[in-house]
XYZ file of C-alpha atoms in Angstrom:
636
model
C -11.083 -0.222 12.472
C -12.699 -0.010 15.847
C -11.751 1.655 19.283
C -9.090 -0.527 20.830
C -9.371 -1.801 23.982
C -6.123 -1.930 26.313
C -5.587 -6.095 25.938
C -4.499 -8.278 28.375
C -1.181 -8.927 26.465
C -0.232 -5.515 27.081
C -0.681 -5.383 30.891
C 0.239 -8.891 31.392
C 4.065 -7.564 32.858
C 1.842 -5.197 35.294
C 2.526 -7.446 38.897
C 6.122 -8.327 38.456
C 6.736 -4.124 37.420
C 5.119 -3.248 40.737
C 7.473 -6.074 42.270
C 10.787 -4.178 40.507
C 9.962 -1.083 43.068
C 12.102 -0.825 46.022
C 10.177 -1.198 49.408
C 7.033 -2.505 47.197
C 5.690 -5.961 48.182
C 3.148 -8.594 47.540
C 0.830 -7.567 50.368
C 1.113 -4.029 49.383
C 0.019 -4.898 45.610
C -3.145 -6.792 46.710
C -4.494 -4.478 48.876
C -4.310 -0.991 49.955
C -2.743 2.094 48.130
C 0.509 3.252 46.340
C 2.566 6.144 47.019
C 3.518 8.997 44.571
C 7.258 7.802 44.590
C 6.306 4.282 44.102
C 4.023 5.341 41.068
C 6.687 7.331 39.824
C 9.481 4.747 39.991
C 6.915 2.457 38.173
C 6.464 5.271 34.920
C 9.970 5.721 34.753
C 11.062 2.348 34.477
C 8.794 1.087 31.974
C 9.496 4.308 30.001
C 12.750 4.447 30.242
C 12.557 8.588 30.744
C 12.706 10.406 33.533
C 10.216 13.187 34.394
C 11.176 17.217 33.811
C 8.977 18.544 36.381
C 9.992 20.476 39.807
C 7.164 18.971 41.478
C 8.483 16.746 44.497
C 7.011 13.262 44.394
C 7.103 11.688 48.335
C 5.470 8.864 49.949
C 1.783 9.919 50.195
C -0.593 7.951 48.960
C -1.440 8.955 45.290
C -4.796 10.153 44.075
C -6.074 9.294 40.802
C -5.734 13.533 39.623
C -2.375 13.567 41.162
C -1.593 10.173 39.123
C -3.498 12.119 36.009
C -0.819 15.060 36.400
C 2.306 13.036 37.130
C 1.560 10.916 33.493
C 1.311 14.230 31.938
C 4.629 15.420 33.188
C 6.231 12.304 31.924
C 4.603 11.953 28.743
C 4.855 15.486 27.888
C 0.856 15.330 27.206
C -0.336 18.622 26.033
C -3.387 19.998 28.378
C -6.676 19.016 27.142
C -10.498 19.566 27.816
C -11.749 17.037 30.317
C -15.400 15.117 30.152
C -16.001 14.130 32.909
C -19.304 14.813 35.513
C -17.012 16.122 38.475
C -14.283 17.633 36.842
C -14.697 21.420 35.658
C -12.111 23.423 33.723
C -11.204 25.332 37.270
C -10.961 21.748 39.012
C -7.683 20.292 40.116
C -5.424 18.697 37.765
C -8.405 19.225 34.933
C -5.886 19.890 31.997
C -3.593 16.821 32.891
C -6.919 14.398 33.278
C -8.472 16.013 29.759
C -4.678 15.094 28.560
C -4.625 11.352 30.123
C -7.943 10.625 28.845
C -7.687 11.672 25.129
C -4.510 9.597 25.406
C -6.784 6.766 26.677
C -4.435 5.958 29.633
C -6.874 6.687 32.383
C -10.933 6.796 32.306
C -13.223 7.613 34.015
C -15.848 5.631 36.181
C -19.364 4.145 35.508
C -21.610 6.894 35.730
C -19.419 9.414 33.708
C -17.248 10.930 36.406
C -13.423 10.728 37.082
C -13.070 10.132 40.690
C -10.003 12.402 40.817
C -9.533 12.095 44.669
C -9.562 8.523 45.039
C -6.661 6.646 45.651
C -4.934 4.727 43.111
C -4.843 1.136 44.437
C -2.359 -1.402 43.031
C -4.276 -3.029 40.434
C -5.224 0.402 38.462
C -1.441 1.190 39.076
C -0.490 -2.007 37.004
C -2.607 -1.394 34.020
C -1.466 2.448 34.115
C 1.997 1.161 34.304
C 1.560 -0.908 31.174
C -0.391 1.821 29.517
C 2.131 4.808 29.911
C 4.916 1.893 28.622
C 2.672 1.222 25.559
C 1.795 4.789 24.899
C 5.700 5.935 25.248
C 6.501 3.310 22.643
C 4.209 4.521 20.233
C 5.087 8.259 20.654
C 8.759 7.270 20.194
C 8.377 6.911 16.494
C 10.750 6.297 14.431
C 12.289 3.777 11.392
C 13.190 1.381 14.236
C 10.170 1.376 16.374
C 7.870 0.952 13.800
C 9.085 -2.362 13.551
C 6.035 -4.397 14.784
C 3.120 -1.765 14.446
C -0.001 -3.755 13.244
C -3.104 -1.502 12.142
C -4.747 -1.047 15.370
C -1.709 0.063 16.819
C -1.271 2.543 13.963
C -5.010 3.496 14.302
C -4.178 3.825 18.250
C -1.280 6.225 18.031
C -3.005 8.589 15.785
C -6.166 8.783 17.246
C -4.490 9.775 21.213
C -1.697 11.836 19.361
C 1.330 9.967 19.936
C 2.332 10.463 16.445
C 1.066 11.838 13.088
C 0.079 10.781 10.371
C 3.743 12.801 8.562
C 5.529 11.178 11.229
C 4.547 7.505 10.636
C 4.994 7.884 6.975
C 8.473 9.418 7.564
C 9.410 6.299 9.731
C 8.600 4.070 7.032
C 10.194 5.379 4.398
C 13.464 5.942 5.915
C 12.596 2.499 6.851
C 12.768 1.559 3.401
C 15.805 3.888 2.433
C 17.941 2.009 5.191
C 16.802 -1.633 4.284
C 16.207 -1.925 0.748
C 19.106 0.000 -1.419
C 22.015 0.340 1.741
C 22.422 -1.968 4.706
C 21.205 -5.710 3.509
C 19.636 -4.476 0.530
C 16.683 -6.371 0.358
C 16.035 -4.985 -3.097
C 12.012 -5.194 -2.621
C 10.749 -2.084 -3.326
C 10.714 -0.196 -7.178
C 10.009 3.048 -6.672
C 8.919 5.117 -3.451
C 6.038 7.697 -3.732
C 7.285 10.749 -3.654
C 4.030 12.441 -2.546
C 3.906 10.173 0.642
C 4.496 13.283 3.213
C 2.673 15.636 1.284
C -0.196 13.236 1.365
C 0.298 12.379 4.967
C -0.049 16.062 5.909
C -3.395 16.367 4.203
C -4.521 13.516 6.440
C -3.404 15.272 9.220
C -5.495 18.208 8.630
C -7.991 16.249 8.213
C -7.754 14.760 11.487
C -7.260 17.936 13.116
C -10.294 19.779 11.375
C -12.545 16.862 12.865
C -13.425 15.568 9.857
C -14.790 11.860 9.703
C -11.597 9.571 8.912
C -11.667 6.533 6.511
C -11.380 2.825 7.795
C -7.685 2.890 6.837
C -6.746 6.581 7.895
C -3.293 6.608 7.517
C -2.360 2.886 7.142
C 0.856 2.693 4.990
C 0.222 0.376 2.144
C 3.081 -1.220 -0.173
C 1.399 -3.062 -3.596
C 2.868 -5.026 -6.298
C 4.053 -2.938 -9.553
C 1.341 -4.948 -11.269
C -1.310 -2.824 -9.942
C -1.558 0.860 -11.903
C -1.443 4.037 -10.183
C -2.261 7.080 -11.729
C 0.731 8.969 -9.592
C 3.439 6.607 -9.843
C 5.050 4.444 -12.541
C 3.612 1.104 -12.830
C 6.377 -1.032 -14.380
C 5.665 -4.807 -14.236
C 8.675 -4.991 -13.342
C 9.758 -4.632 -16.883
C 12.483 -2.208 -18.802
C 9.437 -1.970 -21.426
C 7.625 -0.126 -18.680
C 10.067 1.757 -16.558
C 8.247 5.087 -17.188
C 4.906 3.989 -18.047
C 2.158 6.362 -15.864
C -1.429 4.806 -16.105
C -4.411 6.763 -16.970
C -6.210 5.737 -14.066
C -5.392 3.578 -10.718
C -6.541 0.402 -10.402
C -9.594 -0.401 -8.265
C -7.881 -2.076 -5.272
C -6.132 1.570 -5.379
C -8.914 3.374 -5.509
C -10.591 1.570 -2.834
C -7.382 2.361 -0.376
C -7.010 5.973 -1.277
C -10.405 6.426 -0.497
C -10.472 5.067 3.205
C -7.231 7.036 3.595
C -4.465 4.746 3.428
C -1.027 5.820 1.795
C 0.148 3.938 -0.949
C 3.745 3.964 0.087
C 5.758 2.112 -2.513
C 5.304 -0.218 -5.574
C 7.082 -3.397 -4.844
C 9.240 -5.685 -6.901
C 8.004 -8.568 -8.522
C 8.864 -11.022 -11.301
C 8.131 -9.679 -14.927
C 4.873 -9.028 -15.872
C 3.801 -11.878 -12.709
C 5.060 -14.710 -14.763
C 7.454 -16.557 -12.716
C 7.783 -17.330 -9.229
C 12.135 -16.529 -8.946
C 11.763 -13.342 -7.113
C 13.630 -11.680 -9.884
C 12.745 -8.816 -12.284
C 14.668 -7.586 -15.216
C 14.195 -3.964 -14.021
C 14.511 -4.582 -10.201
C 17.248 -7.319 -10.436
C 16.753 -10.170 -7.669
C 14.602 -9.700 -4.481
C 16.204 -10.961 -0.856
C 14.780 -12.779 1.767
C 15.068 -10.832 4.719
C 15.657 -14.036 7.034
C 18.789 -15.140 4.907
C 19.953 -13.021 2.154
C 20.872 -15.494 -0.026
C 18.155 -16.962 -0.437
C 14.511 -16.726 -2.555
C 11.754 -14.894 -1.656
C 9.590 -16.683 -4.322
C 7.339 -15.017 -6.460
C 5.488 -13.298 -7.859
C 4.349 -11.264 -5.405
C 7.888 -11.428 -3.630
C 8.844 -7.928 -3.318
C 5.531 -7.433 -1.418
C 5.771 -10.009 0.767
C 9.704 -9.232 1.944
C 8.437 -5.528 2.453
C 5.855 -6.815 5.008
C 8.541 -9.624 6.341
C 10.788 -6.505 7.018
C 7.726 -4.469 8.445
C 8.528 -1.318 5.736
C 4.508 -1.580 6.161
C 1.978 -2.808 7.695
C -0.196 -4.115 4.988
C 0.676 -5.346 1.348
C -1.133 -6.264 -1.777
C -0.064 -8.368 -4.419
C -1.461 -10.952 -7.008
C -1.883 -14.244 -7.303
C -2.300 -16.331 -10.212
C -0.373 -19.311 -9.386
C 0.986 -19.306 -6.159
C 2.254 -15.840 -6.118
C 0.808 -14.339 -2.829
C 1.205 -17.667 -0.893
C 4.722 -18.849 -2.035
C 6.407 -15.779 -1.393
C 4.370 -15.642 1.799
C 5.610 -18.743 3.242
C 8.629 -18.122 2.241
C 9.410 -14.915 4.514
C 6.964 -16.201 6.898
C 3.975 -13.587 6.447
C 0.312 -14.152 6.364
C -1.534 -14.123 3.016
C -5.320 -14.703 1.342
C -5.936 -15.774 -1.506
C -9.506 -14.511 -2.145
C -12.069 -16.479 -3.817
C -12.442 -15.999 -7.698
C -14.452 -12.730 -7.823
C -14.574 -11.230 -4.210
C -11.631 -8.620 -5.184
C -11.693 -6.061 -8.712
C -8.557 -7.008 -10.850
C -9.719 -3.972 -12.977
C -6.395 -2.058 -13.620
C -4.080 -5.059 -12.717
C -1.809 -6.207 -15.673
C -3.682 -9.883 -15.991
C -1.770 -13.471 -15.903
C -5.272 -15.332 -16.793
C -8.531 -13.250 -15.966
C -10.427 -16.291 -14.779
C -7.736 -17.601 -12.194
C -6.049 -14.186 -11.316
C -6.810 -12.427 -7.760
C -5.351 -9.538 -5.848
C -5.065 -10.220 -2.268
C -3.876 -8.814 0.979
C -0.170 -9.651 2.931
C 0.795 -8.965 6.555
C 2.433 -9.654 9.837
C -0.569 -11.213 11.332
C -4.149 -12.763 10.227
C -6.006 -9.459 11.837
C -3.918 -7.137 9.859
C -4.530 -9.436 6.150
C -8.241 -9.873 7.113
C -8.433 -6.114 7.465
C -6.509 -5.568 4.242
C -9.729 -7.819 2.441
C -12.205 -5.604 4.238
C -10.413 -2.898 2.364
C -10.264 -4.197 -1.285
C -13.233 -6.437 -1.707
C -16.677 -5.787 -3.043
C -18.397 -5.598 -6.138
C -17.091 -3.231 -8.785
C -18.878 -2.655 -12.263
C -15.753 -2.805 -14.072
C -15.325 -6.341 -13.108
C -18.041 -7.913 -14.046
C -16.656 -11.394 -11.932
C -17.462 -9.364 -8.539
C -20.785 -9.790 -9.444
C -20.341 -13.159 -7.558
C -19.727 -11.608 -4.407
C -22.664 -9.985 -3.892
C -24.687 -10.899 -0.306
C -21.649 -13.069 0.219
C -19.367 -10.545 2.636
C -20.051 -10.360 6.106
C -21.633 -7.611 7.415
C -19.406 -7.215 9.916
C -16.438 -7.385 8.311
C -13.579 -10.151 8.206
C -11.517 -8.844 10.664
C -14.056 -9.750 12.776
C -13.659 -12.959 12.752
C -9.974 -12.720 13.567
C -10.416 -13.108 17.184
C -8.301 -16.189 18.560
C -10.044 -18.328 20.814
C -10.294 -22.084 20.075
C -10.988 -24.854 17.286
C -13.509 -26.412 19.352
C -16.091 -28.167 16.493
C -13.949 -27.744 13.516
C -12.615 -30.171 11.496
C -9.800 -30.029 9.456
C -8.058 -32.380 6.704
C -4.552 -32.715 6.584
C -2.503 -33.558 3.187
C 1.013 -33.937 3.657
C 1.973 -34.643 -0.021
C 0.786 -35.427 -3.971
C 0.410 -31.485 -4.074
C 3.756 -30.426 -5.821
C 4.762 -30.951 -9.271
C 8.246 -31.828 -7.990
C 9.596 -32.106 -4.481
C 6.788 -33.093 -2.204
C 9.240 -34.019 0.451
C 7.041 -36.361 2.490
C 9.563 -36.855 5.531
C 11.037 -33.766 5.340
C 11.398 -30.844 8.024
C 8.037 -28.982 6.491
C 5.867 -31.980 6.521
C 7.443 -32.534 10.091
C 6.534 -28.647 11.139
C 2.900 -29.497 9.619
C 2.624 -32.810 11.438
C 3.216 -30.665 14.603
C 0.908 -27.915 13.457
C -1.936 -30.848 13.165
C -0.918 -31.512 17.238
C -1.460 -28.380 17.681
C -5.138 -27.769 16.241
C -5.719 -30.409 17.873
C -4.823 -29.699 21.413
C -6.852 -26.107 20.778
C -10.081 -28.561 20.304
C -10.038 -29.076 16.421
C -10.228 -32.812 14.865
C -7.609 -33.708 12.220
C -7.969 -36.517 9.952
C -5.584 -37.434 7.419
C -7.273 -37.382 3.572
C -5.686 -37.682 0.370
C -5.166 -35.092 -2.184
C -7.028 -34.759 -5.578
C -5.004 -36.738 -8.605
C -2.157 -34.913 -9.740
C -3.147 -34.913 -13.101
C -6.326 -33.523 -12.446
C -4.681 -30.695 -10.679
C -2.452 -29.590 -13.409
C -4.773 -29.594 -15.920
C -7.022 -27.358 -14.102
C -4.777 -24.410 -14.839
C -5.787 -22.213 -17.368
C -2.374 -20.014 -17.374
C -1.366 -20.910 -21.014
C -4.279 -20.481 -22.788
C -5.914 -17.160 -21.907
C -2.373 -15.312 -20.989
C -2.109 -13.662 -24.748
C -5.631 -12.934 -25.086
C -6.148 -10.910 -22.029
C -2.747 -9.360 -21.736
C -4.343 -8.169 -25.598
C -7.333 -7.113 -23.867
C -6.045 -5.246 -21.064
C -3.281 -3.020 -23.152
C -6.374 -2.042 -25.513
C -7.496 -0.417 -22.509
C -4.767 1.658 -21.596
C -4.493 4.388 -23.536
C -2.076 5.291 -26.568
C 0.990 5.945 -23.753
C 1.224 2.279 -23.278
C 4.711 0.949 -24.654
C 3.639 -2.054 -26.358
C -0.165 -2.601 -27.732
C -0.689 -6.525 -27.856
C 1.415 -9.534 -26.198
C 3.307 -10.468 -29.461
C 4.682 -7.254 -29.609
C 5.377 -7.399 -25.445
C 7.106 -11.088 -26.236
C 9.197 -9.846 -29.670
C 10.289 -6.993 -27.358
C 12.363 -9.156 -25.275
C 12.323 -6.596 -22.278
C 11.912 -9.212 -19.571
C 13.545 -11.733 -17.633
C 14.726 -15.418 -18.839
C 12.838 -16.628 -15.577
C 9.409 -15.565 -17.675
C 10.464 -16.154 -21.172
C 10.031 -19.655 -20.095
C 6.494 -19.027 -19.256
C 5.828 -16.872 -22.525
C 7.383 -19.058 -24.595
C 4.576 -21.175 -24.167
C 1.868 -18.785 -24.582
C 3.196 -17.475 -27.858
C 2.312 -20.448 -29.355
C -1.628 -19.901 -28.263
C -4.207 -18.128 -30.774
C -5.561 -15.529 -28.210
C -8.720 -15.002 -30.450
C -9.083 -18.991 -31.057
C -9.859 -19.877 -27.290
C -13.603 -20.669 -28.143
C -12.219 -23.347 -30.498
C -9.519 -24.733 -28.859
C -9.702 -27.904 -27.244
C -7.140 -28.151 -25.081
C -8.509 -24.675 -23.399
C -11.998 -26.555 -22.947
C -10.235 -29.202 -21.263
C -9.005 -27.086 -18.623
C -12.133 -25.568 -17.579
C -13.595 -28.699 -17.507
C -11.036 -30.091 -15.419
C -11.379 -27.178 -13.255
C -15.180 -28.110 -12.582
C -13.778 -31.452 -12.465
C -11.735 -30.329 -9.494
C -14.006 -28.070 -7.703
C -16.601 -30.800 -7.670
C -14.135 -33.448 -6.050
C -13.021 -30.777 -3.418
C -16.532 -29.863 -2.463
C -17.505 -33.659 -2.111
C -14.228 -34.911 -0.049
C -15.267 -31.661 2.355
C -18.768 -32.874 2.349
C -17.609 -36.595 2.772
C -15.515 -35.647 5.655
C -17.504 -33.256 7.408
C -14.364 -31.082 7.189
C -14.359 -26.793 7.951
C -11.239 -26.930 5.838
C -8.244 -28.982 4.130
C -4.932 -27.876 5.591
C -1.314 -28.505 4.008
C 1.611 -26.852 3.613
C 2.221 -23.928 1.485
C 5.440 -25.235 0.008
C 7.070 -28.328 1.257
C 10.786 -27.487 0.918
C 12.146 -23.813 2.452
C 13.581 -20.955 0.378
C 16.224 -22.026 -1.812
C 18.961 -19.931 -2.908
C 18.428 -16.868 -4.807
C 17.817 -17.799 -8.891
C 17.258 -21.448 -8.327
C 13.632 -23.155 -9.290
C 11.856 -23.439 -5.781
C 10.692 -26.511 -5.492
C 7.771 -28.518 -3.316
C 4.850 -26.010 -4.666
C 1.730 -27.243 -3.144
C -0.239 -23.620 -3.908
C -2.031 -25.315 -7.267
C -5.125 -26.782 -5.233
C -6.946 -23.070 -4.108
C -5.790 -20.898 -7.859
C -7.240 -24.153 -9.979
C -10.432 -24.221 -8.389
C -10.773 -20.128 -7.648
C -11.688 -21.571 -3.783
C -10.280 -19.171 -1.266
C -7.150 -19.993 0.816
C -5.107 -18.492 4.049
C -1.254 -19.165 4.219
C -0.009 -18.749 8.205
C 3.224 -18.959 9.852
C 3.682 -22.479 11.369
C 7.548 -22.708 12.327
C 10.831 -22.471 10.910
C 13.548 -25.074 9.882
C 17.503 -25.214 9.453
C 18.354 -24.402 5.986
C 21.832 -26.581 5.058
C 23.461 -23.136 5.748
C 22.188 -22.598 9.038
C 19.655 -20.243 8.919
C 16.513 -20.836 9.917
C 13.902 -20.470 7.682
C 10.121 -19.945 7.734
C 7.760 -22.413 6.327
C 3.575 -21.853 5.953
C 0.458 -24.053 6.756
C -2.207 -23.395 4.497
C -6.197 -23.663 4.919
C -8.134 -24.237 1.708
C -12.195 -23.877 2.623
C -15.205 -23.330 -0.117
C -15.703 -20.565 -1.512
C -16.967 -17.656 -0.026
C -16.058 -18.631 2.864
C -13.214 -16.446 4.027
C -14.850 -16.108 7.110
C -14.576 -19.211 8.326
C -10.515 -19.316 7.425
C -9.645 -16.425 8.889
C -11.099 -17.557 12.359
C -9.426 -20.804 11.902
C -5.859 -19.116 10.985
C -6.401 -16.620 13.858
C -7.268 -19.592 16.782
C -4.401 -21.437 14.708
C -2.003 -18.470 14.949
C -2.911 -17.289 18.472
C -1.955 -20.599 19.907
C 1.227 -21.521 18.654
C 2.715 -17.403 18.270
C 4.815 -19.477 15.759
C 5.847 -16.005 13.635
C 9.629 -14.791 14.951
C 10.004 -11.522 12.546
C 13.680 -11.240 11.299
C 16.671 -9.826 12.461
C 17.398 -6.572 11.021
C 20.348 -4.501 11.826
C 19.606 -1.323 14.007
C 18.603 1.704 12.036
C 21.155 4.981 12.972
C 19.903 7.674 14.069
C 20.503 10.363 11.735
């Protein structure tokens, strides 16, 4: 994560606060100075607090050390060393500017000095104004106020001190305590790691010792109870594996723990990943936190409602067939689908090895295109992330999260053929998506209406049924003798899972996991999936098209236990080509509420890149995401 810069969202309320001041008028804010009082009306209002000191604030026109003190006062900013070329520890007001600056309110100058006697004109008053507002925010910390922290903010507040690292961990997870087993019980979350403030403090004193931080210092991280962790049950969501401890931690895990994030909490999830109901024989049924009674999809549904409810920033979960973009659209969260091979799935209880993929959830595109930078890269132990070699950018996909326009790009819209049942062509999704397509193009993308590949073609592309038993066999040989169960017939005779996946291994009972070589109908499939990469690549190439864009599921959430229907996620899991699910509106549910509903960008592969900077232009022009309305947290 890099140094944040103040934005101009967060000083764009700067002229009308200097209008709220008494005696404080247009001509005064484009020219001239501002007194102390008139400074000090400003901090207290956008704060909220009033300041402790005895020092007597008048009408004189305020200097930019006196401003520097003043901030201090009201921020209760402990004293600090300044930097600055005319500013000594004996100067005036040195502590309070040393303070202001390693808060990164106020700077300095070009040329490296302060300019402490200078009056504060109007204009530096507004940004301060918005500064000290943003900074007070973040150093109020608590389970309701972290409610809308995305990474940089996180990375902001720990970096000038407003909080610490045991702080923002202890926010969260009374975050979760009040949201997921008491108030609306969302029923997302499994278990909650105990170590999370013991690990938090380490971090801490790491910070404090000067040591160099990690890329995700701190970043609370919530992952699917597919993944194993070595310090925490991994469960699958299963009675069979209530208590089951791994040997090791999965890669994904490693690669988090390593750039310092917390792994907060393993989330809920459908058995073993093999249904998309939301609902888990050991977790019971998963809510959606913009209408509890409906679905949050699956499998990956517990992660996504944790992010939808902002018990973290970032999420991972899996995704074999659909189950990091249905449950995405469904609580209206942003999701990637990586490309087959850009993310380890070593350590990750397997669906079908050559279709499954961890991938990253969050609020926004930034925050899931920094949770990629995190997990992908080659690892030995997956011999498939061989493939991603020389294909990440340098810089980093977050990069490429940066707004802007759609000026050259060209997308292809499909508004139906996708689902197995329930396309709904005229429906309230496909009228959200039509409006989406206005959208792109009134931020300078070209839309052009193409067809989708032959429904047939798509669902035999799916490799699900045939390689489930095999490497479900494969991956408990590698666990050690402490796993429960030792091969997949003895996981199915158990019967320790839900009737929402017996359905699904029910069917792969019947498959010979050591006669795959020989089986025809398995040969089929991957054929058909070549089949269906080839057709996608050529329709792109035919149409000169950046990306093909449709929606995530056509129909909204439906109720809690029934089969969600209008599934369009098939397209980017049966040909392993990467994909990026993004808020694009919401719609009345026959109930009322209003529910949230996903576009979806499908581009070749490799090229998550080029999605993310078409999601982010997408997502910064419409600000379609409305998070959902939670009940306020009590203080305790």
């Amino acid at each position: 994560m890099k140094k944040l810069n103040f934005s101009l969202a967060r000083i764009a309320l700067a002229g009308s606060l200097l209008l709220q001041v008494p005696g404080f008028t247009m001509a005064q804010s484009s020219s001239g100075t501002v007194s102390q009082a008139e400074l000090l009306s400003l901090l207290t209002q956008s704060t909220g607090k009033p300041i402790t000191s005895d020092a007597k604030w008048g009408d004189s026109a305020i200097s930019r050390g006196e401003a520097a003190e003043m901030i201090q006062q009201l921020l209760n900013l402990k004293d600090a060393s300044p930097v600055y070329t005319d500013v000594t520890p004996n100067s005036p007001y040195a502590a309070a500017i040393g303070a202001v600056s390693k808060a990164e309110i106020m700077n300095g100058i070009p040329g490296g000095s302060f300019d402490l006697k200078s009056e504060l004109t109007p204009a530096q008053a507004s940004i301060l104004t918005q500064r000290v507002a943003y900074y007070s925010k973040l150093s109020s910390i608590s389970a309701n106020s972290v409610s809308g922290l995305m990474i940089d903010d996180i990375e902001q507040g720990l970096r000038t001190g407003a909080f610490t690292c045991m702080q923002l961990t202890d926010a969260y997870v009374e975050r979760i305590e009040a949201y997921d087993q008491k108030g609306p019980q969302l029923n997302a979350i499994i278990h909650v790691n105990d170590k999370a403030h013991e690990q938090a403090e380490l971090l801490d004193q790491k910070q404090q010792a000067g040591a160099e931080l990690g890329a995700a210092h701190c970043v609370p991280v919530v992952v699917k109870d597919v993944i194993n962790t070595k310090e925490m049950p991994t469960t699958n969501g299963s009675e069979l594996f209530k208590d089951w401890v791994p040997q090791s931690n999965a890669t994904v895990i490693n690669r988090l723990e390593q750039q310092g994030a917390i792994i907060l909490a393993k989330t809920n999830l459908d058995d073993f990943a093999a249904a998309v109901y939301g609902i888990s024989s050991l977790g019971g049924a998963i809510k959606n936190p913009y209408d509890l009674t409906r679905t949050v999809g699956g499998s990956s549904g517990g992660s996504a409602a944790a992010v939808a409810a902002q018990y973290a920033p970032l999420a991972i979960g899996t995704d074999t067939g659909g189950s990091l973009r249905i449950p995405a659209a469904l609580t209206g969260v942003v999701t990637i689908r990586p490309t087959m091979g850009l993310v380890s799935q070593n350590g990750i209880f397997p669906r079908a090895f050559t279709q499954d993929t961890a991938g990253p959830l969050a609020a926004d595109v930034k925050d899931a295109a920094i949770g990629l930078d995190l997990i992908a890269g080659y690892d030995p132990a997956d011999p498939k992330t061989a493939r991603s070699v020389g294909q990440i950018p340098s810089k980093g996909y977050a990069s490429f999260a940066k707004g802007g326009r759609l000026d050259g790009k060209k997308i292809g819209l499909v508004t139906g053929g996708l689902a197995i049942w329930g396309d709904q062509p005229n429906g309230p999704v496909v009228t959200l998506l039509r409006q989406a397509a206005k959208d792109i193009e009134s931020l300078g993308g070209q839309v052009v209406e193409i067809a989708g590949p032959d429904k047939d073609l798509l669902g035999m592309a799916s490799v699900i049924t045939f390689e489930s038993a095999h490497d479900v066999n494969q991956f408990l040989s590698e666990q050690g003798e402490d796993v429960p169960v030792k091969t997949f017939k003895e996981l199915y005779e158990s019967g320790k899972y839900s009737s929402y996946a017996k359905e699904s291994y029910d069917r792969e009972i019947q498959i010979d996991p050591d006669g795959l070589a020989g089986n025809l109908d398995y040969q089929r499939a991957l054929s058909a999936r070549t089949e269906l990469q080839d057709w996608t690549l050529n329709t792109m190439a035919k149409n000169g098209l950046d990306a093909i864009a449709y929606p995530t599921a056509a129909q909204t959430a439906d109720l809690i236990s029934k089969e969600q229907a209008g599934l369009f996620s098939r397209w980017s899991e049966n040909t392993g080509f990467p994909a990026i699910s993004v808020p694009m509106g919401y719609a009345e549910s026959d109930t009322g509420s209003m529910l949230p509903a996903n576009i979806e960008f499908l581009g070749r592969a490799f090229d998550e890149s080029g999605l993310i900077q078409i999601a982010s232009a997408y997502e910064s022009g419409t600000k379609m995401r409305v998070a959902p309305t939670l009940p306020e947290i009590a203080a305790e």
